[in-house]
Amino acid sequence: MSRVYPQLSKADALEEVAKLERLLRAGGTPKPLPDGSLHPRGTFSDYSGVPVDPTHLRTLHRQLSDVVDRVGGQGRDADRRFDVIVGGELVRWFEQDGRRQASNPEIWPYLTLVVLPDLAVRRFGTDKSGRLPRERYLSGRRNIFFRAYLRSWILGDLLEDPDLPLFEDDLVGLVDRNLSADHRVAQFVAEQIRAVRAGEGRRAAVREGLKGLQFELRVTDLASLEDSTARELVEKLFNVESTSVGSG
Amino acid sequence: MAGVETRPFRAPTRSAVEVEVELVEPRVPIEALSVAWEPGHRIVLRVRAQLSSEFWDQTDIPSDEEVHLVGIVTCLPARTNWRSMATFRESADGWTAETLVEIDGNVVAVEILADGYVVGNGRTGSPDAARSVHVGAKLWQLPQPIRLSLEDERTAFPTTPISFGETGRRDVPWTVEITPDADPEWGIGSAIRLYINTDSGLASAIAEGTAAEDIFALIQSDIHLVVLHRLAGWRDTVSPARMEQIADVDPGTLAALGASIATGLGVPLGEALRLAREEPLELAARSRESLVFGRYAETS
């Protein structure tokens, strides 16, 4: 029997963000499902399965807390490890509970604010004025956990490679330019980004490559090409020396 | 202003290809998908296309060379797409192709976008033989993808079909359950739910809305009793007047559902809550009366 996850309206989610800010200002520690039950304003708009129960959500929280505890440290590298490890865990979790639930951007504010608020605050805490970054907590592709989930789902094992020198901005480009619906191309692109040598020109080269790919996708059906042809084409796009579009 | 398309190969004019997209599963017009589709069920789209006779001249592709129709459906929230291809063949109807795209209903959410391309070896016009062909060229594409919403905007009562045998529930066709913690301010969507027993012969008729009217009257009556009984449990801490205030502020609350049920029964909310606590059978009778239970057979 599939499970259905609850959702919060935008107004309710904003109210929860404000509550979380007040709690943090008062020196409190956010807790999962603080009232011990589901959030009273949550709704189950999907009627295809059984509403998820608080015990199951607490298990999700415990599993994620366990993996996050292994991350440790601070700074950009720790953030990247947080995203990779949490994303991987969420992909495994939703393989059991159904990807359709995870595909819906509207379930993520509930998870972020009601089920995983302590982990959310750890990844994106308050600024100097005590405000939390709204876009990381509300619905949308910048939500902390939705973003980590999507990256892990799209890039898979590549993300767990400790030597993978993918920069955060490159990743955002890859996931958000809608290339991600074509996982084979996304994998070829990730390989190419990895292959671009570190140094001053790296970001520019990657950006040029992604721009070229955007154009190529408008005129070429990459998905219909053989693996070797498609890979070769993507390789050319990330090689600034080459400007060829067609192949013979 | 019309956009000017630049493609690095000879492309046909907009009118050289005609594409039709229709739903095969569920078998309804495209606009009705959100109403007809049950989450979890697969969706199948048929993409059909016809090439005009000018297509070959305009693209400079010989008609004995294979050109394909690609049907592609993308679900951006799920970051996933499904595609299928067919080769154009000549028949009495001209050059046509048809392909079915099957979408995994367990993955999609919010909306899907359906698109159609004609793909082949584009001719670049380059005198250099190595550069004269653009492999996998998108020769033609729908001006814009067709957007199919998956979200049914109609307000439906929270309902879940489930096996009562497997989940330890009583052997009845349905039951109405209320979340144990729900107070008058809880939203209806999270506070109360109708479960339909998939082990029962009545399940599909209830889910499809084809069961006898009296069955639906009994289900509604159960909802009346459950909601009022729960609210009555709060009567000592949340007064009926306060419940009415909550209902006025937010019509999506349990209190609002209770107030609306009381109105339907023709009694003030306070009296409905008193009946729920002190005279449950009287409340059941009033509820059934208000729902004209047992009189459908007489009038039909």
XYZ file of C-alpha atoms in Angstrom:
548
model
C 0.000 0.000 0.000
C 1.530 3.309 -1.023
C 1.879 6.161 1.448
C 0.682 9.696 0.939
C 2.615 12.642 2.364
C 0.977 15.741 3.820
C 1.281 19.245 2.410
C 1.163 22.736 3.879
C -0.356 25.729 2.134
C 2.088 28.555 1.415
C 0.520 30.722 4.126
C 0.832 27.931 6.697
C 4.405 27.196 5.630
C 5.325 30.887 6.010
C 3.787 30.890 9.445
C 5.882 27.840 10.372
C 9.037 29.593 9.118
C 8.206 32.577 11.353
C 7.579 30.239 14.307
C 10.911 28.542 13.715
C 12.663 31.929 13.626
C 11.047 32.905 16.928
C 12.117 29.619 18.487
C 15.709 30.077 17.314
C 15.808 33.688 18.559
C 14.671 32.463 21.973
C 17.550 29.989 21.972
C 15.306 26.942 21.486
C 16.142 23.773 19.574
C 13.831 22.726 16.747
C 12.311 19.291 17.186
C 10.675 16.960 14.665
C 6.877 16.767 14.924
C 6.972 18.962 18.035
C 3.391 18.222 19.070
C 3.979 14.501 18.760
C 1.465 14.228 15.946
C 0.875 15.433 12.409
C 0.600 19.174 11.846
C -3.030 20.296 12.234
C -2.925 22.349 9.034
C -1.380 19.628 6.916
C -3.547 18.228 4.147
C -3.441 15.007 2.187
C -4.581 16.116 -1.221
C -3.689 12.838 -2.874
C -6.117 10.019 -2.170
C -4.164 7.166 -3.704
C -2.722 5.703 -0.539
C -2.687 5.704 3.221
C -1.680 8.959 4.898
C 1.793 8.627 6.331
C 1.793 8.312 10.126
C 3.961 10.223 12.626
C 5.946 7.090 13.563
C 7.013 6.615 9.966
C 8.004 10.285 9.679
C 10.002 10.007 12.900
C 11.840 7.038 11.367
C 12.721 9.226 8.381
C 14.020 11.884 10.749
C 16.090 9.369 12.690
C 17.626 7.857 9.555
C 18.576 11.260 8.171
C 19.925 12.425 11.539
C 22.119 9.334 11.699
C 23.684 10.004 8.296
C 24.020 13.745 8.918
C 25.855 13.063 12.180
C 28.561 11.455 10.092
C 29.079 14.649 8.066
C 30.525 16.837 10.833
C 32.552 19.981 10.236
C 31.518 23.323 8.801
C 31.968 25.245 5.602
C 31.304 24.595 1.960
C 32.736 21.118 1.899
C 30.590 20.020 4.848
C 27.521 21.543 3.136
C 28.280 19.621 -0.038
C 28.653 16.388 1.941
C 25.377 17.130 3.747
C 23.574 17.514 0.402
C 25.106 14.364 -1.068
C 24.465 12.155 1.913
C 20.949 13.461 2.631
C 20.023 13.333 -1.061
C 21.144 9.707 -1.313
C 19.189 8.748 1.779
C 16.036 10.478 0.497
C 16.305 8.676 -2.849
C 16.468 5.337 -1.022
C 13.577 6.344 1.247
C 11.287 7.336 -1.624
C 12.135 4.193 -3.600
C 10.149 2.486 -0.832
C 7.466 5.117 -0.323
C 6.925 5.970 -3.995
C 8.680 8.459 -6.222
C 5.395 10.110 -7.096
C 5.256 11.578 -3.602
C 8.810 12.904 -3.868
C 8.087 14.342 -7.333
C 5.501 16.654 -5.867
C 7.228 19.888 -4.789
C 4.374 20.566 -2.371
C 5.278 17.801 0.108
C 8.734 19.264 0.822
C 7.826 22.331 2.933
C 6.005 20.012 5.354
C 9.005 17.700 5.591
C 11.388 20.649 5.988
C 9.405 22.585 8.588
C 7.556 19.910 10.521
C 9.569 16.705 10.198
C 13.183 17.801 9.669
C 13.440 21.356 11.075
C 16.608 20.694 13.103
C 18.424 19.321 10.062
C 17.126 22.155 7.876
C 18.413 24.773 10.294
C 21.751 23.016 10.411
C 22.096 23.323 6.624
C 20.527 26.772 6.160
C 20.374 28.673 9.441
C 19.381 32.258 10.211
C 21.211 35.316 8.893
C 22.477 38.149 11.111
C 18.985 39.556 11.482
C 17.597 36.195 12.564
C 15.813 35.415 9.291
C 15.800 32.026 7.620
C 16.187 31.905 3.824
C 12.530 31.423 2.817
C 13.236 29.742 -0.533
C 15.099 26.921 1.214
C 12.082 26.098 3.364
C 9.152 26.660 1.009
C 8.061 24.742 -2.071
C 10.286 24.922 -5.141
C 13.490 23.592 -6.568
C 15.597 25.503 -4.029
C 14.042 23.745 -1.051
C 16.885 22.162 0.968
C 15.692 18.586 0.804
C 13.935 18.626 -2.599
C 17.118 20.007 -4.166
C 19.337 17.388 -2.496
C 16.878 14.649 -3.465
C 16.741 15.728 -7.116
C 20.501 15.998 -7.477
C 21.014 12.597 -6.014
C 18.268 11.087 -8.161
C 19.696 12.609 -11.333
C 23.422 12.194 -10.793
C 23.344 9.043 -8.663
C 26.689 7.526 -7.739
C 28.609 10.336 -9.415
C 27.665 12.580 -6.498
C 29.070 10.160 -3.946
C 32.475 10.048 -5.596
C 34.645 11.894 -3.068
C 36.938 13.143 -5.836
C 34.136 14.589 -7.883
C 35.157 18.212 -8.364
C 31.714 19.392 -9.413
C 31.192 22.946 -8.277
C 27.948 23.920 -6.696
C 27.118 26.436 -9.430
C 27.785 23.916 -12.178
C 25.443 21.508 -10.501
C 22.703 24.096 -10.229
C 23.093 24.758 -13.944
C 22.852 21.107 -14.756
C 19.790 20.373 -12.687
C 17.893 23.564 -13.406
C 18.367 23.768 -17.142
C 15.934 20.919 -17.566
C 18.600 18.670 -18.980
C 17.946 16.548 -16.012
C 14.860 14.940 -17.531
C 17.265 13.181 -19.884
C 19.402 11.258 -17.419
C 21.750 9.829 -20.039
C 22.692 13.299 -21.278
C 22.948 14.542 -17.681
C 25.449 11.761 -16.988
C 27.512 12.598 -20.095
C 27.530 16.261 -19.062
C 28.589 15.402 -15.514
C 31.481 13.385 -16.965
C 32.520 16.354 -19.069
C 32.333 18.819 -16.193
C 34.489 16.456 -14.189
C 36.994 16.269 -17.017
C 37.432 20.038 -17.341
C 40.660 20.812 -15.545
C 40.553 22.885 -12.369
C 41.881 26.396 -12.685
C 40.897 29.865 -13.690
C 39.097 28.963 -16.910
C 37.118 26.061 -15.524
C 33.890 27.834 -14.713
C 33.899 29.683 -18.031
C 34.525 26.461 -19.934
C 31.702 24.687 -18.132
C 29.342 27.599 -18.735
C 30.197 27.645 -22.430
C 29.657 23.909 -22.611
C 26.221 24.159 -21.000
C 25.274 27.031 -23.295
C 26.316 25.002 -26.327
C 24.336 22.081 -25.059
C 21.223 24.209 -24.656
C 21.470 25.179 -28.324
C 22.236 21.625 -29.387
C 19.164 20.317 -27.611
C 17.002 22.709 -29.617
C 18.172 21.328 -32.931
C 19.272 17.764 -32.204
C 17.375 14.866 -30.653
C 20.258 13.610 -28.539
C 18.152 10.850 -27.065
C 17.802 9.174 -30.470
C 21.574 8.968 -30.995
C 23.708 5.952 -30.142
C 25.605 6.230 -26.858
C 28.953 6.754 -28.580
C 27.609 9.453 -30.947
C 25.808 11.326 -28.179
C 28.841 11.156 -25.890
C 31.109 12.399 -28.696
C 28.794 15.307 -29.371
C 28.698 16.360 -25.710
C 32.488 16.039 -25.585
C 32.787 18.449 -28.503
C 30.558 20.981 -26.767
C 32.782 21.073 -23.715
C 35.894 21.371 -25.816
C 36.250 25.094 -26.559
C 38.500 24.351 -29.549
C 35.651 22.651 -31.391
C 32.685 24.509 -32.870
C 31.300 21.735 -35.031
C 27.606 20.967 -34.626
C 26.846 18.214 -37.114
C 28.637 14.947 -37.537
C 29.267 12.976 -40.636
C 6.029 39.218 -34.593
C 6.755 35.768 -35.940
C 9.988 34.297 -34.656
C 12.692 33.451 -37.137
C 14.047 29.997 -36.635
C 17.645 29.308 -37.324
C 18.564 25.705 -37.720
C 21.878 24.422 -39.030
C 20.096 22.238 -41.612
C 17.205 22.487 -44.067
C 13.995 22.424 -42.082
C 10.447 22.040 -43.419
C 7.861 24.789 -43.080
C 5.504 24.761 -40.086
C 2.629 23.457 -42.245
C 4.631 20.578 -43.739
C 3.843 18.391 -40.716
C 0.584 17.814 -38.876
C 0.671 16.257 -35.411
C -2.210 15.031 -33.268
C -1.906 14.006 -29.631
C -4.659 12.075 -27.871
C -5.139 10.098 -24.689
C -5.485 6.327 -24.939
C -5.422 5.666 -21.181
C -7.512 7.001 -19.590
C -9.668 7.247 -22.722
C -10.890 10.832 -22.325
C -10.207 14.146 -24.080
C -6.846 15.651 -23.095
C -8.527 18.448 -21.110
C -10.251 15.869 -18.905
C -7.094 14.038 -17.799
C -6.919 15.585 -14.332
C -10.473 14.487 -13.573
C -10.248 10.988 -15.077
C -6.752 10.016 -13.975
C -6.263 8.090 -10.745
C -2.854 8.724 -9.178
C -0.640 5.680 -9.653
C -2.359 4.526 -12.861
C -0.387 4.610 -16.077
C -1.110 7.233 -18.714
C -0.811 6.373 -22.413
C -0.710 9.029 -25.128
C -0.947 8.416 -28.863
C 1.062 10.751 -31.094
C 0.171 10.686 -34.792
C 1.788 12.690 -37.561
C 1.507 13.192 -41.285
C 4.096 14.710 -43.622
C 3.002 16.813 -46.579
C 4.393 15.968 -49.994
C 6.603 19.112 -49.860
C 8.415 17.840 -46.777
C 11.013 15.912 -48.775
C 11.821 18.793 -51.119
C 11.970 21.306 -48.314
C 14.381 19.208 -46.244
C 16.333 17.868 -49.219
C 16.026 14.393 -47.693
C 15.363 11.581 -50.208
C 12.018 9.918 -49.471
C 13.650 6.476 -49.280
C 15.611 7.627 -46.222
C 14.102 6.933 -42.805
C 12.565 9.829 -40.919
C 11.061 9.299 -37.475
C 8.304 10.651 -35.303
C 9.294 11.063 -31.645
C 6.634 11.364 -28.983
C 8.024 12.665 -25.724
C 6.324 13.360 -22.418
C 8.182 15.224 -19.688
C 7.308 15.630 -16.045
C 9.509 18.468 -14.817
C 8.718 18.111 -11.114
C 9.835 14.457 -11.383
C 12.738 15.401 -13.697
C 11.810 12.433 -15.868
C 10.689 11.898 -19.430
C 9.200 9.070 -21.450
C 9.573 8.805 -25.200
C 8.839 6.516 -28.075
C 9.593 6.582 -31.781
C 8.022 5.399 -35.018
C 9.243 5.548 -38.604
C 7.173 7.397 -41.219
C 5.725 5.032 -43.871
C 3.914 5.815 -47.079
C 0.359 4.557 -47.423
C -2.839 5.590 -49.169
C -3.121 8.368 -46.548
C 0.333 9.729 -47.407
C 3.425 9.665 -45.175
C 2.270 8.875 -41.652
C 3.641 7.628 -38.337
C 2.027 6.816 -35.030
C 3.527 5.993 -31.654
C 2.311 5.376 -28.118
C 4.043 6.921 -25.114
C 3.468 5.121 -21.826
C 3.950 7.151 -18.662
C 4.582 5.617 -15.247
C 1.744 6.849 -13.064
C 3.756 6.086 -9.944
C 6.275 8.787 -10.748
C 4.411 11.766 -12.201
C 2.975 14.680 -10.251
C 1.508 18.147 -10.851
C 1.568 18.188 -14.681
C 3.103 16.615 -17.768
C 4.169 18.175 -21.075
C 3.618 16.282 -24.333
C 5.739 17.117 -27.337
C 6.252 15.720 -30.844
C 9.306 15.941 -33.116
C 10.187 14.772 -36.587
C 13.768 13.522 -36.482
C 16.105 12.514 -39.278
C 19.421 13.207 -40.942
C 19.290 16.956 -41.604
C 21.040 18.276 -44.707
C 23.343 21.163 -43.846
C 24.121 22.155 -47.410
C 27.835 21.977 -46.663
C 29.965 20.953 -49.648
C 32.220 19.102 -47.187
C 30.831 15.544 -47.171
C 31.908 15.059 -43.542
C 29.750 18.014 -42.503
C 26.838 17.675 -44.875
C 24.627 15.614 -42.569
C 23.342 16.633 -39.111
C 22.599 13.331 -37.405
C 19.492 13.215 -35.196
C 18.268 16.605 -36.441
C 15.015 17.880 -34.956
C 13.583 18.715 -38.359
C 10.223 19.824 -36.983
C 8.728 20.269 -33.526
C 5.331 21.265 -32.142
C 5.293 25.065 -31.709
C 4.888 24.442 -27.997
C 4.384 21.351 -25.860
C 0.864 20.412 -24.801
C 0.383 20.911 -21.070
C -1.709 18.283 -19.270
C -2.567 19.039 -15.662
C -2.703 16.087 -13.264
C -4.247 17.973 -10.384
C -7.948 17.623 -9.954
C -9.087 21.012 -8.747
C -12.462 19.713 -7.623
C -12.802 19.409 -3.905
C -13.200 15.768 -2.996
C -13.641 14.329 0.461
C -10.382 12.709 1.614
C -10.810 9.085 0.570
C -8.532 6.063 0.439
C -9.316 2.617 -0.961
C -7.580 -0.047 1.134
C -7.941 -3.726 2.092
C -9.636 -3.865 5.500
C -8.591 -7.530 5.849
C -4.918 -6.674 5.492
C -5.058 -3.630 7.720
C -6.981 -5.106 10.650
C -10.217 -3.179 10.152
C -13.775 -4.517 10.632
C -15.288 -6.365 7.670
C -17.569 -3.536 6.446
C -17.625 -1.786 3.041
C -16.361 1.540 4.419
C -15.405 3.351 7.559
C -14.849 6.992 8.467
C -11.800 7.598 10.645
C -10.705 10.704 12.427
C -7.146 11.509 13.505
C -6.991 10.955 17.281
C -5.320 14.324 17.956
C -7.592 16.371 15.710
C -9.043 19.446 17.388
C -11.635 21.868 15.943
C -8.936 23.924 14.198
C -7.465 21.030 12.243
C -7.870 21.078 8.475
C -10.399 18.594 7.084
C -7.745 17.082 4.795
C -5.657 15.900 7.706
C -8.359 15.334 10.333
C -10.826 12.975 8.698
C -10.798 10.335 5.990
C -13.159 7.882 4.368
C -11.634 4.448 3.859
C -13.259 2.166 1.294
C -12.732 -1.566 1.800
C -11.269 -3.006 -1.403
C -12.199 -6.518 -0.177
C -15.871 -5.533 -0.461
C -17.921 -6.042 -3.611
C -19.222 -2.498 -3.174
C -15.773 -0.851 -3.282
C -15.539 -0.083 -6.988
C -19.113 1.218 -7.198
C -18.469 3.560 -4.257
C -15.156 4.762 -5.675
C -16.672 5.356 -9.116
C -19.801 7.002 -7.740
C -22.124 4.384 -9.252
C -23.328 2.788 -5.996
C -26.972 3.211 -4.918
C -27.877 6.665 -3.589
C -28.736 5.158 -0.201
C -25.175 3.895 0.151
C -23.859 7.430 -0.278
C -26.468 8.722 2.158
C -25.218 6.225 4.767
C -21.589 7.228 4.145
C -22.503 10.886 4.598
C -24.434 10.057 7.727
C -21.348 8.309 9.138
C -19.338 11.444 8.406
C -21.954 13.543 10.253
C -21.779 11.318 13.319
C -17.995 11.064 13.414
C -17.406 14.812 13.001
C -20.029 15.864 15.540
C -18.912 13.202 18.008
C -15.321 14.436 17.801
C -16.309 18.090 18.165
C -18.589 17.191 21.088
C -15.512 15.828 22.848
C -14.063 19.366 22.733
C -17.241 21.088 23.910
C -15.938 21.655 27.432
C -12.740 23.371 26.301
C -13.872 24.974 23.041
C -17.383 26.391 23.233
C -19.780 26.004 20.290
C -19.623 29.820 19.872
C -15.836 29.642 19.602
C -16.166 26.755 17.131
C -18.434 28.905 14.986
C -15.821 31.664 15.086
C -13.158 29.189 13.921
C -15.510 28.062 11.153
C -16.071 31.666 10.029
C -12.356 32.352 9.795
C -11.433 29.174 7.937
C -14.012 27.065 6.097
C -11.432 24.277 5.732
C -11.455 23.350 9.435
C -13.137 20.488 11.238
C -15.167 23.098 13.144
C -16.436 24.497 9.838
C -17.426 21.025 8.649
C -19.298 20.496 11.923
C -21.056 23.859 11.640
C -22.109 23.104 8.091
C -23.419 19.671 9.096
C -25.422 21.251 11.941
C -26.935 23.736 9.486
C -27.895 20.833 7.206
C -29.598 19.108 10.164
C -31.484 22.309 10.942
C -30.103 22.709 14.474
C -27.601 25.089 16.080
C -24.089 23.664 16.400
C -24.383 23.557 20.206
C -27.532 21.407 19.957
C -25.924 19.078 17.413
C -22.992 18.563 19.778
C -25.331 17.907 22.689
C -27.189 15.290 20.643
C -23.887 13.657 19.667
C -22.972 13.250 23.282
C -26.345 12.582 24.933
C -28.693 11.229 22.264
C -26.608 9.625 19.521
C -29.511 7.635 18.084
C -31.636 10.767 17.773
C -28.745 12.418 15.962
C -28.422 9.401 13.627
C -32.122 9.593 12.812
C -31.954 13.352 12.126
C -28.909 12.845 9.935
C -30.550 10.095 7.870
C -33.726 12.143 7.557
C -31.794 15.144 6.300
C -30.072 12.944 3.734
C -33.421 11.474 2.568
C -32.071 8.015 3.311
C -34.396 5.206 2.260
C -36.528 7.395 0.007
C -34.424 7.155 -3.172
C -35.906 3.753 -4.064
C -39.442 5.189 -3.669
C -38.820 8.085 -6.015
C -36.843 6.315 -8.742
